[in-house]
Coordinates of C-alpha atoms and ligand atoms in Angstrom, one line a residue:
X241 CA -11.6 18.8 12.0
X242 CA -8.5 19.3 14.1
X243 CA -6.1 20.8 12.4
X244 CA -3.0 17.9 13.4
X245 CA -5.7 15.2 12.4
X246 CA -6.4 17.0 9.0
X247 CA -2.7 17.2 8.1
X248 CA -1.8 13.6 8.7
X249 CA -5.0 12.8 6.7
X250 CA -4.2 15.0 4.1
X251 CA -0.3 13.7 4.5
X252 CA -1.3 10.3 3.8
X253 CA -2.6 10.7 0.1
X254 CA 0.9 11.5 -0.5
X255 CA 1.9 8.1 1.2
X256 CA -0.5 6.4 -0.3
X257 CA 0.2 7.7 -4.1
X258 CA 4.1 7.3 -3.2
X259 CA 3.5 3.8 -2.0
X260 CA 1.7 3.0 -5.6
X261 CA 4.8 4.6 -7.2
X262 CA 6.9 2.2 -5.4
X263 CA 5.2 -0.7 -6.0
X264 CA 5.1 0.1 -10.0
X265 CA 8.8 0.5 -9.8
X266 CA 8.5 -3.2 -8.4
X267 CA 6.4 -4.1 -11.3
X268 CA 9.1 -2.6 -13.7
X269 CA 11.9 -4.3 -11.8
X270 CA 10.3 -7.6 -12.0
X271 CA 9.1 -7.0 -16.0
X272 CA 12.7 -6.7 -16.9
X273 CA 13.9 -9.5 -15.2
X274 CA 10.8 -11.0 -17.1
X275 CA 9.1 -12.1 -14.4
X276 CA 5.5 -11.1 -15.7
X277 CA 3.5 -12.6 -12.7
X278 CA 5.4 -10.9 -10.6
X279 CA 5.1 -7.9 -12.6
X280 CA 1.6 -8.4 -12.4
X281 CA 1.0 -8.4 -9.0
X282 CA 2.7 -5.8 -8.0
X283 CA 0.8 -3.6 -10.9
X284 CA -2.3 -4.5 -9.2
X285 CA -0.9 -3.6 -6.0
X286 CA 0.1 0.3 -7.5
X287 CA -3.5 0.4 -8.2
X288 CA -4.8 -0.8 -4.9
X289 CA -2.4 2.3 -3.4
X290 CA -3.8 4.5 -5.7
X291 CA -7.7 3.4 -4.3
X292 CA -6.1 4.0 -0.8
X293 CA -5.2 7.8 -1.5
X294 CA -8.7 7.5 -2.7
X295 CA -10.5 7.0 0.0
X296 CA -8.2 9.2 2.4
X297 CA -9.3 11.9 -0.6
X298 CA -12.6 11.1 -0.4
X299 CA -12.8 11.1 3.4
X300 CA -11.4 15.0 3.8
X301 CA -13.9 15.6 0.9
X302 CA -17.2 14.2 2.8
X303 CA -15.9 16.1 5.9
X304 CA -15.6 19.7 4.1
X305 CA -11.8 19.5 4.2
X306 CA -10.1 21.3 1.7
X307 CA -8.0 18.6 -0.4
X308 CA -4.1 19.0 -1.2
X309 CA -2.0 17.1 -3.4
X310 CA 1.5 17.6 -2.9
X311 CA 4.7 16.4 -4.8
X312 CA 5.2 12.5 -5.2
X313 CA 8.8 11.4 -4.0
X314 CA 11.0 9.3 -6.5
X315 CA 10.8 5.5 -5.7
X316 CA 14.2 5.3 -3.7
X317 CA 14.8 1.3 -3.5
X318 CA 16.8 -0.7 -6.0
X319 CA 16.1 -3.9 -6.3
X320 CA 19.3 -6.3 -6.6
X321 CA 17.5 -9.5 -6.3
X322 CA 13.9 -10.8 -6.3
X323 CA 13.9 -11.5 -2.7
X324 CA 14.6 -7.4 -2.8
X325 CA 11.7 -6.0 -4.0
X326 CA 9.6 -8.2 -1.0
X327 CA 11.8 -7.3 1.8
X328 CA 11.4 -3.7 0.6
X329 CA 7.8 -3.8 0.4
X330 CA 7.4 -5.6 3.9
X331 CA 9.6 -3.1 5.2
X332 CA 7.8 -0.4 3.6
X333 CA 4.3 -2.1 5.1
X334 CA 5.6 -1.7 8.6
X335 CA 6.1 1.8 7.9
X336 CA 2.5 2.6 6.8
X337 CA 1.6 1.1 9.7
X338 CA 3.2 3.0 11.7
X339 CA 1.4 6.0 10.1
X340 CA -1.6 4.9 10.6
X341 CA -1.1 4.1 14.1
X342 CA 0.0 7.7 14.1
X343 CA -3.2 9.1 12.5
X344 CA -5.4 7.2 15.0
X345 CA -3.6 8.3 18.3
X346 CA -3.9 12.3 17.2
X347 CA -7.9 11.3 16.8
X348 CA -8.1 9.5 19.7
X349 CA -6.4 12.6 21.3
X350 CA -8.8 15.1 20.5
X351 CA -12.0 12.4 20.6
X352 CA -12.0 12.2 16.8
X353 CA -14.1 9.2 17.0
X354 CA -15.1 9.4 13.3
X355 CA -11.6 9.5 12.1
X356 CA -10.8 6.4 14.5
X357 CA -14.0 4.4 12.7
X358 CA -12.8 5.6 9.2
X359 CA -9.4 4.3 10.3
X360 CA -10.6 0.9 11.0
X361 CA -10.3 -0.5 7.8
X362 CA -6.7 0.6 7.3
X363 CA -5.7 -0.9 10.5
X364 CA -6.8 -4.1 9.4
X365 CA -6.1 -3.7 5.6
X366 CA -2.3 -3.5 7.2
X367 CA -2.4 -6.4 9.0
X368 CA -3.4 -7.8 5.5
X369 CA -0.5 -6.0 3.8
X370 CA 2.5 -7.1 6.1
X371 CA 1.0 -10.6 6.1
X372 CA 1.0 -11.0 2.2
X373 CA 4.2 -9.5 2.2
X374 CA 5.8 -11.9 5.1
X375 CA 4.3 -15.0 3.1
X376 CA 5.7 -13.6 -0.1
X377 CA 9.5 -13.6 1.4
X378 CA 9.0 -17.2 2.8
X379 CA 8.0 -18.9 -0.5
X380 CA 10.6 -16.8 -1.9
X381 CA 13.0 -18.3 0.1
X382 CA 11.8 -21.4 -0.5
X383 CA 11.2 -21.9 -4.1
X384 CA 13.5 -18.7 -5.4
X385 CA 16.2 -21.3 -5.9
X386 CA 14.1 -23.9 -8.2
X387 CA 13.4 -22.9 -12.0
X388 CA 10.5 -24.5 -12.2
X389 CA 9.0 -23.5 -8.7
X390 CA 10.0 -20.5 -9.6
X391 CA 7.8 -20.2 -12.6
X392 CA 5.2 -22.0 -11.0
X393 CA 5.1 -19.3 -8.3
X394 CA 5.0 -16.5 -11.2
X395 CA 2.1 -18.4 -12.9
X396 CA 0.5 -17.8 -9.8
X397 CA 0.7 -14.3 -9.2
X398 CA -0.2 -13.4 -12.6
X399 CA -3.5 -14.8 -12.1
X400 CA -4.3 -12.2 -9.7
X401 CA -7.0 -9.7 -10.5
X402 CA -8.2 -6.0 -9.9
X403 CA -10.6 -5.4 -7.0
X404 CA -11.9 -2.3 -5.6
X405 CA -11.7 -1.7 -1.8
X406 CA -14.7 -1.6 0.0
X407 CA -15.0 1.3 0.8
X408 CA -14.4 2.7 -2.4
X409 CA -16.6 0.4 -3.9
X410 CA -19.3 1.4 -1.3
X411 CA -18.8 5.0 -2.5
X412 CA -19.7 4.4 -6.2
Ligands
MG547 MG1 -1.9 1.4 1.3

């Protein structure tokens, strides 16, 4: 494998295992404001990160690549409100993005067209990510306000469950 394309790959179980920290710091923010739903869903999401270093982990392993886990940054954001912790993640969405965009153009470079196929998935798991997060922020902005909307809307999200990514689940 090219040795840019391996490091970006290899760069991006970091991302990936940072973005679950994030995301449980969300769940922490939103437990002590005792928002469990909320709490909830982002705890799910942690996990869903953690399946994404996964299968960047397993992909370098398939390939012969020698795997390296490096140092996982402190989460950095503080939420002040609960629209925070949304913006932050959409924000932080856009970024990953943005990496992946990055991963795919130094394959397509050097004709990786394996890499570009494995990257498939994440290009459209993205487009999933930013528009979760985008919806999140608007019924935020519209229900935040209302008590009982409010509740309603944390009801909701603790009703969400676990599931594997596919091609995790296709690796089992
Ligand atoms: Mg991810």
């Amino acid at each position: 494998m090219d040795k840019r394309v391996y490091e970006l790959l290899n760069d991006q179980i970091n991302k990936e295992l940072y973005s679950a920290y994030l995301y449980l710091s969300f769940a922490d923010y939103f437990e002590e404001e005792g928002l469990s739903g909320f709490a909830n869903w982002y705890e799910i999401q942690a996990q869903e990160e953690r399946d994404h270093a996964l299968i960047f982990r397993n992909y370098l392993h398939d390939n012969g690549c020698k795997v390296k886990l490096l140092a996982i940054d402190q989460p950095d954001k503080e939420p002040q409100s609960f629209l925070d912790p949304l913006e932050m993640s959409l924000e932080h969405e856009k970024y990953v993005t943005s990496l992946i965009n990055d991963i795919y153009a130094a394959a397509a470079e050097v004709k990786d067209y394996r890499t570009m196929k494995f990257l498939d998935w994440f290009i459209e798991e993205q487009m999933e990510e930013e528009d979760t997060a985008d919806e999140m922020i608007t019924r935020m902005k519209l229900f935040g306000g209302d008590a009982k909307a409010l509740y309603d809307l944390d009801q909701e999200y603790a009703a969400r469950a676990y599931s594997m990514p596919s091609p995790l689940a296709a690796e089992e």
